[in-house]
Structure formats: structure tokens, C-alpha cells
């Protein structure tokens, strides 16, 4: 599948900006298709650096990771090593998350350790602490984009979901604050099945699109605070509906082709999550460890993940959002009720080892 196949005018514009502002990162991104054809990962590193948070959201996916644990946590020196390994692999993107990154006291040192000249850096936030001064500062130290969580245009609904009064007002103000500071921004919004086809969701997308802001759909997952909540799960038809909306609106999900590539499920191929304690997860919602960066190289860990057929082969859906067979067999029976993350050797067996690498299927 050629880079030209899925390249949009908006994406071309962003690539031009990236080439001007971060030429080294741009060169890595331009090699993504080549890497994929070789069967190599181009993963975003979703970096759960610290689980501290000022909210207790209804759906929090990392709820069982929070709380004091007698484990080694990342130091700034560890972050530098992780970033160096990622750079050597040709990876180009970090998402700083948590928890809530803007409560981290060592946030500036964290960004410096990742090295903004070598990576495109996203920052998740609920918007509570994103004022004008903070936004300009983030831009000045090398943060490229804000991923802002908003779940309704209705203040009461959003505040109830986030369980913090006034959170909606601050989040809505944070949109213009980020734009005025020159930060790229998109809205992350949780979409349970009950919301997918609603009129409210269309109005939500239109509102932010009219401000020049895209909307990223986070499909509900039965993990964390929503463990066992299967009523919120979308199905394949719901996801096809969102694909149709993508033709009319600036709305997208992790399944949307990007960088000229259609990867389907991006677990390991296009994203991994690194926890505060060094474990590498296939994605933020599949709570199994494919290795720990404190004990072995990132390259070896990612290859282990690619060897698992669910992540190494092409799949045009989302294992943890809509595939009930996968959820029941691997998540409910082998991950629920166990200390997290569960080692992948306890979740996957020899029958789960891939025989058809994704690069042999995609092209």
C-alpha cells in the first residue's frame, strides 16, 4: 500500500511543518513505509511515566496500576536510555501520559530526556492545568501537540464522567489556549456504544471541527474502572459507521490510516505502552507485559510482541474494543483478577505465535 494511497491534504501540510521544525524526526517518519515492508514496528511510545492524577474518571483504564507499588519506577536517566533505544530503532513519536502529565513536577526534565529534536512529542491532558502560561511553556520546551480529553458538550455530563466539578469549563477554555500558543491539538473523546450513532456525537464533532480541531475516537474498553462493563463496547458495524463519518468530518480513531499506511490494529506494529514500572504493553488497554525495558532491550521486547499473531498479523478491527472472542479468552480468563500487568507467557501460548508476519499480508 503506497504512501500516496492514504495521504490527505491536511497530513501533507503537517508533514511540511514537521520537516521545517523537526527535520530529523521528519526523516524518520519518511522511512515508516520502508520499515513496515520489512516487518518492523513504527510504534508510538505511549509513555505512562507516572500514574499520579488529579481526576478519578469513571472509565479510567489504569485504575489498577495506581497506588503505591514496591517496584522500580522510571528515573530521568532511564527515560534517556529508553529514548535512545527508540531512536536507534527509527521510532519517532512519544505520547507523554499518566495519570495527568501536567501534575508531574519533573515534566520539563522528562521532555528534555526524551529529546524534542529526535521525537514528535504529544502530551495527554484533562486540561485542568493548561493555562496560557503553561501552554506557551510547553511549546517552548518542545511539546508539539496536546491530546485533550473532552467527553461531552454538556458541562454536567462531562463533569460527572470526569468526577470533577468545573472540569468541562477548564477543558473547553484549554482548546483556545493551546491553539493560541501554537500547539497542535486534537480532542480525545470516549465513545461507548450508546454514543456512537447519537445526534449528540455528531454535534460534538461539528463543534470542534468548526474550530479547526480534529476529534479522536477512543472506543470504550472493558478494562480498568470499566472492567467487566461489556455493555459499552462498540461492534464492527459501529466502527464501519465511524469510518463513514471520516469521509465527511475530521474525526478518526486508531484504526484510521495515517502516515500513508493502513495498519488495522496498531498494537505493537504502531503503538506500545510503557508503564511507570518499565513493562511494555501491546497497547494501553491490553494489560499483558511483553517485556520490561529495565531488564532487556526495547527492540527485543517489540519483536516478542510481533511474534504474537494477534499483534504481528494484520487485523482490521480492535481486539480489545469489539472482539468478544479475544476479550473473553485472553482478557477475562487470563488477565482479570490478577496483578497487572500479567506476563505474556501466562496469557498467550504456542498456538498464538504468528506464522504470517503483517508485512507479508499488507503488501
CSV table of C-alpha atoms in Angstrom, one decimal:
chain,number,residue,atom,x,y,z
A,1,UNK,CA,0.0,0.0,0.0
A,2,UNK,CA,1.7,3.2,-1.2
A,3,UNK,CA,2.2,6.2,0.9
A,4,UNK,CA,0.2,8.1,-1.7
A,5,UNK,CA,-2.9,5.9,-1.0
A,6,UNK,CA,-4.0,7.5,2.2
A,7,UNK,CA,-2.2,10.8,2.2
A,8,UNK,CA,-4.6,13.7,2.8
A,9,UNK,CA,-4.0,17.5,2.2
A,10,UNK,CA,-4.1,18.0,6.0
A,11,UNK,CA,-1.5,15.4,6.5
A,12,UNK,CA,0.7,16.8,3.8
A,13,UNK,CA,0.5,20.2,5.5
A,14,UNK,CA,1.5,18.7,8.8
A,15,UNK,CA,4.4,16.8,7.2
A,16,UNK,CA,5.7,20.1,5.8
A,17,UNK,CA,5.6,21.7,9.2
A,18,UNK,CA,7.4,18.7,10.7
A,19,UNK,CA,10.1,19.0,8.1
A,20,UNK,CA,10.6,22.6,8.9
A,21,UNK,CA,10.5,22.3,12.7
A,22,UNK,CA,12.0,18.9,13.3
A,23,UNK,CA,13.9,17.7,10.2
A,24,UNK,CA,15.5,14.7,12.0
A,25,UNK,CA,12.1,13.4,13.0
A,26,UNK,CA,10.7,14.0,9.5
A,27,UNK,CA,13.4,11.8,8.1
A,28,UNK,CA,12.5,9.0,10.4
A,29,UNK,CA,8.8,9.4,9.5
A,30,UNK,CA,9.6,9.2,5.8
A,31,UNK,CA,11.1,5.7,6.4
A,32,UNK,CA,7.9,4.3,8.0
A,33,UNK,CA,6.7,2.6,4.9
A,34,UNK,CA,10.1,1.0,4.3
A,35,UNK,CA,10.2,-0.2,7.9
A,36,UNK,CA,6.7,-1.7,7.7
A,37,UNK,CA,7.6,-3.5,4.5
A,38,UNK,CA,10.5,-5.1,6.4
A,39,UNK,CA,8.1,-6.2,9.1
A,40,UNK,CA,9.5,-3.7,11.6
A,41,UNK,CA,7.4,-1.7,14.1
A,42,UNK,CA,6.9,2.0,13.8
A,43,UNK,CA,5.4,2.2,17.2
A,44,UNK,CA,4.3,5.4,19.0
A,45,UNK,CA,5.6,5.0,22.6
A,46,UNK,CA,2.6,5.8,24.8
A,47,UNK,CA,4.7,6.6,27.9
A,48,UNK,CA,2.8,6.1,31.2
A,49,UNK,CA,5.6,7.9,33.1
A,50,UNK,CA,3.7,8.4,36.3
A,51,UNK,CA,0.2,7.4,37.5
A,52,UNK,CA,-0.4,10.5,39.6
A,53,UNK,CA,-3.6,12.2,38.6
A,54,UNK,CA,-5.9,15.0,39.8
A,55,UNK,CA,-9.0,13.3,38.5
A,56,UNK,CA,-10.8,9.9,39.2
A,57,UNK,CA,-12.5,9.4,35.8
A,58,UNK,CA,-15.4,7.0,35.6
A,59,UNK,CA,-13.7,4.9,32.8
A,60,UNK,CA,-10.0,5.2,34.0
A,61,UNK,CA,-8.2,2.4,32.2
A,62,UNK,CA,-5.1,2.4,34.5
A,63,UNK,CA,-7.0,2.3,37.8
A,64,UNK,CA,-5.5,-1.0,38.9
A,65,UNK,CA,-2.0,0.3,38.1
A,66,UNK,CA,-2.4,3.3,40.5
A,67,UNK,CA,-1.4,3.3,44.2
A,68,UNK,CA,1.9,2.7,45.9
A,69,UNK,CA,3.8,-0.3,44.5
A,70,UNK,CA,7.1,-1.7,45.6
A,71,UNK,CA,8.6,-1.7,42.1
A,72,UNK,CA,11.3,0.2,40.3
A,73,UNK,CA,10.0,3.3,38.6
A,74,UNK,CA,11.4,5.4,35.8
A,75,UNK,CA,14.2,7.9,36.6
A,76,UNK,CA,15.2,10.6,34.2
A,77,UNK,CA,18.3,8.5,33.3
A,78,UNK,CA,16.0,5.6,32.5
A,79,UNK,CA,14.0,7.8,30.2
A,80,UNK,CA,17.1,8.9,28.3
A,81,UNK,CA,18.0,5.2,27.8
A,82,UNK,CA,14.5,4.4,26.6
A,83,UNK,CA,14.5,7.3,24.1
A,84,UNK,CA,18.0,6.3,22.8
A,85,UNK,CA,16.8,2.8,22.2
A,86,UNK,CA,13.7,4.0,20.5
A,87,UNK,CA,15.7,6.4,18.3
A,88,UNK,CA,18.1,3.6,17.3
A,89,UNK,CA,15.0,1.6,16.1
A,90,UNK,CA,13.9,4.5,14.0
A,91,UNK,CA,10.8,5.3,16.2
A,92,UNK,CA,9.7,8.9,16.0
A,93,UNK,CA,6.8,9.6,18.4
A,94,UNK,CA,6.2,9.7,22.1
A,95,UNK,CA,2.9,10.3,23.9
A,96,UNK,CA,3.5,11.5,27.5
A,97,UNK,CA,0.7,10.3,29.6
A,98,UNK,CA,-0.1,9.0,33.1
A,99,UNK,CA,-2.0,9.8,35.2
A,100,UNK,CA,-2.1,13.5,34.3
A,101,UNK,CA,1.2,14.7,32.9
A,102,UNK,CA,0.7,18.4,33.9
A,103,UNK,CA,0.9,17.5,37.6
A,104,UNK,CA,4.4,16.0,37.1
A,105,UNK,CA,7.0,18.1,38.9
A,106,UNK,CA,9.8,16.8,36.6
A,107,UNK,CA,7.8,17.3,33.4
A,108,UNK,CA,10.4,19.6,31.9
A,109,UNK,CA,13.2,17.2,32.6
A,110,UNK,CA,11.1,14.4,31.2
A,111,UNK,CA,10.7,16.2,27.9
A,112,UNK,CA,14.4,17.1,27.8
A,113,UNK,CA,15.3,13.4,28.4
A,114,UNK,CA,13.1,12.2,25.5
A,115,UNK,CA,14.7,14.9,23.3
A,116,UNK,CA,12.3,17.0,21.3
A,117,UNK,CA,14.7,17.2,18.4
A,118,UNK,CA,14.6,13.5,18.0
A,119,UNK,CA,10.9,12.8,18.6
A,120,UNK,CA,7.4,14.3,17.9
A,121,UNK,CA,6.0,14.7,21.4
A,122,UNK,CA,2.4,14.6,22.3
A,123,UNK,CA,1.0,15.3,25.8
A,124,UNK,CA,-2.2,13.9,27.1
A,125,UNK,CA,-4.1,16.2,29.5
A,126,UNK,CA,-7.6,16.7,31.0
A,127,UNK,CA,-7.0,20.4,30.6
A,128,UNK,CA,-7.4,21.4,34.2
A,129,UNK,CA,-3.9,22.9,34.5
A,130,UNK,CA,-3.5,24.2,30.9
A,131,UNK,CA,-3.5,28.0,31.3
A,132,UNK,CA,-1.9,30.5,28.9
A,133,UNK,CA,1.5,30.5,30.6
A,134,UNK,CA,1.7,26.7,30.8
A,135,UNK,CA,0.7,26.3,27.1
A,136,UNK,CA,3.4,28.7,25.9
A,137,UNK,CA,5.9,27.0,28.1
A,138,UNK,CA,5.0,23.6,26.7
A,139,UNK,CA,5.6,24.9,23.2
A,140,UNK,CA,8.9,26.5,24.2
A,141,UNK,CA,10.4,23.2,25.6
A,142,UNK,CA,9.5,21.1,22.6
A,143,UNK,CA,6.0,19.7,23.1
A,144,UNK,CA,4.3,19.5,19.7
A,145,UNK,CA,0.7,18.6,20.4
A,146,UNK,CA,-1.9,18.4,23.1
A,147,UNK,CA,-4.3,15.5,23.3
A,148,UNK,CA,-7.2,17.0,25.3
A,149,UNK,CA,-9.9,14.8,26.8
A,150,UNK,CA,-13.4,16.1,26.5
A,151,UNK,CA,-16.4,13.8,26.6
A,152,UNK,CA,-19.5,16.0,26.0
A,153,UNK,CA,-20.5,19.5,25.1
A,154,UNK,CA,-22.8,19.3,28.2
A,155,UNK,CA,-20.8,20.5,31.2
A,156,UNK,CA,-22.8,18.4,33.7
A,157,UNK,CA,-22.3,15.2,31.7
A,158,UNK,CA,-18.6,15.8,31.3
A,159,UNK,CA,-18.0,16.8,34.9
A,160,UNK,CA,-19.9,13.7,36.1
A,161,UNK,CA,-17.9,11.5,33.8
A,162,UNK,CA,-14.6,13.0,35.0
A,163,UNK,CA,-15.9,13.4,38.5
A,164,UNK,CA,-14.5,16.9,38.9
A,165,UNK,CA,-16.8,19.9,39.1
A,166,UNK,CA,-15.7,22.6,36.7
A,167,UNK,CA,-13.6,20.3,34.6
A,168,UNK,CA,-15.6,20.9,31.4
A,169,UNK,CA,-15.2,24.7,31.7
A,170,UNK,CA,-11.4,24.4,32.0
A,171,UNK,CA,-11.1,21.9,29.2
A,172,UNK,CA,-13.1,24.0,26.8
A,173,UNK,CA,-11.0,27.0,27.5
A,174,UNK,CA,-7.9,24.9,27.1
A,175,UNK,CA,-8.7,24.4,23.4
A,176,UNK,CA,-8.3,28.0,22.5
A,177,UNK,CA,-5.4,28.4,24.9
A,178,UNK,CA,-3.5,25.6,23.1
A,179,UNK,CA,-4.3,27.0,19.7
A,180,UNK,CA,-3.2,30.5,20.7
A,181,UNK,CA,0.1,29.1,21.9
A,182,UNK,CA,0.8,27.5,18.6
A,183,UNK,CA,0.4,23.9,19.8
A,184,UNK,CA,-1.2,21.4,17.6
A,185,UNK,CA,-4.3,19.9,19.4
A,186,UNK,CA,-6.9,17.2,18.9
A,187,UNK,CA,-9.8,16.2,21.2
A,188,UNK,CA,-9.8,12.7,22.6
A,189,UNK,CA,-13.3,11.6,23.4
A,190,UNK,CA,-14.6,8.3,24.9
A,191,UNK,CA,-17.3,6.7,22.7
A,192,UNK,CA,-19.3,3.9,24.3
A,193,UNK,CA,-21.8,2.0,22.1
A,194,UNK,CA,-24.6,4.2,23.4
A,195,UNK,CA,-22.9,7.3,22.0
A,196,UNK,CA,-21.6,6.1,18.6
A,197,UNK,CA,-24.6,6.9,16.5
A,198,UNK,CA,-26.1,9.6,18.6
A,199,UNK,CA,-27.0,13.1,17.4
A,200,UNK,CA,-25.0,14.4,20.3
A,201,UNK,CA,-21.8,12.9,18.9
A,202,UNK,CA,-22.3,14.5,15.5
A,203,UNK,CA,-22.9,17.9,17.1
A,204,UNK,CA,-19.8,17.3,19.2
A,205,UNK,CA,-17.6,16.6,16.2
A,206,UNK,CA,-19.1,19.5,14.2
A,207,UNK,CA,-18.4,21.9,17.1
A,208,UNK,CA,-14.7,21.2,17.3
A,209,UNK,CA,-14.3,20.8,13.5
A,210,UNK,CA,-15.7,24.3,13.2
A,211,UNK,CA,-12.8,25.4,15.4
A,212,UNK,CA,-10.3,23.7,13.1
A,213,UNK,CA,-9.8,20.8,15.6
A,214,UNK,CA,-10.0,17.1,14.9
A,215,UNK,CA,-11.7,14.6,17.1
A,216,UNK,CA,-10.1,11.3,18.1
A,217,UNK,CA,-12.5,8.5,19.0
A,218,UNK,CA,-11.4,6.3,21.9
A,219,UNK,CA,-13.7,3.3,21.8
A,220,UNK,CA,-14.8,2.1,25.2
A,221,UNK,CA,-12.7,-0.8,26.6
A,222,UNK,CA,-13.7,-3.3,29.4
A,223,UNK,CA,-10.6,-2.7,31.5
A,224,UNK,CA,-9.6,-0.5,34.5
A,225,UNK,CA,-12.6,1.1,36.1
A,226,UNK,CA,-14.8,-0.4,33.4
A,227,UNK,CA,-13.6,-3.9,33.9
A,228,UNK,CA,-16.5,-6.3,33.1
A,229,UNK,CA,-18.6,-3.5,31.6
A,230,UNK,CA,-19.4,-5.1,28.2
A,231,UNK,CA,-22.5,-3.1,27.6
A,232,UNK,CA,-20.3,-0.1,26.5
A,233,UNK,CA,-18.5,-2.0,23.7
A,234,UNK,CA,-19.0,-1.0,20.1
A,235,UNK,CA,-19.2,-3.6,17.4
A,236,UNK,CA,-17.8,-3.9,13.9
A,237,UNK,CA,-20.8,-2.1,12.4
A,238,UNK,CA,-20.3,0.8,14.7
A,239,UNK,CA,-16.7,1.1,13.6
A,240,UNK,CA,-17.8,1.0,10.0
A,241,UNK,CA,-20.2,3.8,10.8
A,242,UNK,CA,-17.3,5.9,12.2
A,243,UNK,CA,-15.3,5.1,9.0
A,244,UNK,CA,-18.1,6.6,7.0
A,245,UNK,CA,-18.1,9.7,9.2
A,246,UNK,CA,-14.4,10.1,8.5
A,247,UNK,CA,-15.3,10.9,4.9
A,248,UNK,CA,-17.3,14.0,6.0
A,249,UNK,CA,-15.7,15.1,9.2
A,250,UNK,CA,-12.3,15.5,10.7
A,251,UNK,CA,-12.8,12.5,13.0
A,252,UNK,CA,-10.6,9.4,13.3
A,253,UNK,CA,-9.6,6.5,15.5
A,254,UNK,CA,-6.5,4.3,16.0
A,255,UNK,CA,-7.8,2.3,13.0
A,256,UNK,CA,-7.7,5.3,10.6
A,257,UNK,CA,-4.9,5.1,8.0
A,258,UNK,CA,-2.1,7.5,8.9
A,259,UNK,CA,1.4,8.3,7.6
A,260,UNK,CA,0.2,6.8,4.3
A,261,UNK,CA,-0.3,3.4,6.0
A,262,UNK,CA,-3.3,1.3,6.8
A,263,UNK,CA,-2.3,-1.0,9.7
A,264,UNK,CA,-5.6,-2.0,11.1
A,265,UNK,CA,-5.0,-2.8,14.7
A,266,UNK,CA,-1.9,-0.9,15.7
A,267,UNK,CA,-0.9,-2.9,18.8
A,268,UNK,CA,2.9,-3.3,18.7
A,269,UNK,CA,3.1,-2.5,15.0
A,270,UNK,CA,2.1,1.1,15.5
A,271,UNK,CA,1.9,1.6,19.3
A,272,UNK,CA,3.2,0.2,22.5
A,273,UNK,CA,2.6,1.4,26.1
A,274,UNK,CA,5.4,1.6,28.6
A,275,UNK,CA,4.3,1.7,32.2
A,276,UNK,CA,5.8,3.6,35.1
A,277,UNK,CA,7.4,0.4,36.1
A,278,UNK,CA,9.1,-0.4,32.8
A,279,UNK,CA,6.7,-3.0,31.4
A,280,UNK,CA,5.8,-2.8,27.8
A,281,UNK,CA,2.1,-3.5,26.9
A,282,UNK,CA,0.9,-4.2,23.3
A,283,UNK,CA,-1.5,-1.2,23.7
A,284,UNK,CA,-2.8,0.9,26.6
A,285,UNK,CA,-5.8,-1.4,27.2
A,286,UNK,CA,-4.3,-5.0,26.8
A,287,UNK,CA,-2.7,-5.3,30.2
A,288,UNK,CA,-0.1,-8.0,29.5
A,289,UNK,CA,3.6,-7.4,29.6
A,290,UNK,CA,5.6,-8.4,26.6
A,291,UNK,CA,8.8,-7.5,28.4
A,292,UNK,CA,10.4,-4.9,30.7
A,293,UNK,CA,12.8,-2.2,29.5
A,294,UNK,CA,14.7,-2.3,32.8
A,295,UNK,CA,15.7,-5.9,32.0
A,296,UNK,CA,16.1,-6.2,28.2
A,297,UNK,CA,16.4,-4.1,25.1
A,298,UNK,CA,13.2,-2.4,23.7
A,299,UNK,CA,14.0,-3.9,20.3
A,300,UNK,CA,13.8,-7.5,21.6
A,301,UNK,CA,10.6,-6.8,23.5
A,302,UNK,CA,8.9,-5.4,20.5
A,303,UNK,CA,10.0,-8.3,18.4
A,304,UNK,CA,8.5,-10.7,21.0
A,305,UNK,CA,5.2,-8.7,20.7
A,306,UNK,CA,5.3,-9.0,16.9
A,307,UNK,CA,5.7,-12.8,17.2
A,308,UNK,CA,2.3,-13.0,18.9
A,309,UNK,CA,-0.2,-13.4,16.0
A,310,UNK,CA,-2.8,-11.0,17.3
A,311,UNK,CA,-0.2,-8.2,17.1
A,312,UNK,CA,2.2,-9.4,14.4
A,313,UNK,CA,-0.5,-10.2,11.8
A,314,UNK,CA,-2.8,-7.7,10.1
A,315,UNK,CA,-6.2,-7.4,11.8
A,316,UNK,CA,-8.8,-4.8,10.6
A,317,UNK,CA,-10.6,-4.4,13.9
A,318,UNK,CA,-9.8,-3.7,17.6
A,319,UNK,CA,-9.1,-6.8,19.7
A,320,UNK,CA,-9.9,-5.1,23.0
A,321,UNK,CA,-12.9,-2.9,21.9
A,322,UNK,CA,-15.0,-5.2,19.7
A,323,UNK,CA,-13.7,-8.7,19.5
A,324,UNK,CA,-15.6,-10.6,22.3
A,325,UNK,CA,-13.9,-13.9,21.5
A,326,UNK,CA,-10.5,-12.3,22.2
A,327,UNK,CA,-11.7,-10.4,25.2
A,328,UNK,CA,-13.4,-13.5,26.8
A,329,UNK,CA,-10.5,-15.9,26.1
A,330,UNK,CA,-7.5,-13.7,26.8
A,331,UNK,CA,-8.6,-10.8,28.9
A,332,UNK,CA,-11.5,-12.1,31.1
A,333,UNK,CA,-10.0,-15.6,31.7
A,334,UNK,CA,-6.3,-14.7,31.8
A,335,UNK,CA,-5.9,-11.1,32.9
A,336,UNK,CA,-8.9,-10.2,35.1
A,337,UNK,CA,-8.4,-10.6,38.8
A,338,UNK,CA,-4.6,-11.0,38.5
A,339,UNK,CA,-1.8,-8.5,39.5
A,340,UNK,CA,-1.1,-6.2,36.5
A,341,UNK,CA,0.4,-6.4,34.1
A,342,UNK,CA,0.2,-10.2,33.5
A,343,UNK,CA,3.3,-11.7,31.8
A,344,UNK,CA,2.5,-12.5,28.2
A,345,UNK,CA,3.7,-16.1,28.8
A,346,UNK,CA,0.6,-16.5,31.1
A,347,UNK,CA,-1.8,-15.0,28.5
A,348,UNK,CA,-0.6,-16.4,25.2
A,349,UNK,CA,0.6,-19.9,24.3
A,350,UNK,CA,2.4,-21.6,21.4
A,351,UNK,CA,-0.8,-21.6,19.4
A,352,UNK,CA,-0.7,-17.8,19.5
A,353,UNK,CA,2.7,-17.5,17.7
A,354,UNK,CA,2.4,-15.9,14.3
A,355,UNK,CA,3.2,-17.7,11.0
A,356,UNK,CA,2.2,-14.8,8.8
A,357,UNK,CA,4.0,-11.5,9.6
A,358,UNK,CA,2.0,-8.4,8.9
A,359,UNK,CA,4.4,-7.2,6.2
A,360,UNK,CA,3.6,-10.3,4.1
A,361,UNK,CA,-0.2,-9.6,4.3
A,362,UNK,CA,-0.3,-5.8,3.9
A,363,UNK,CA,1.7,-5.7,0.6
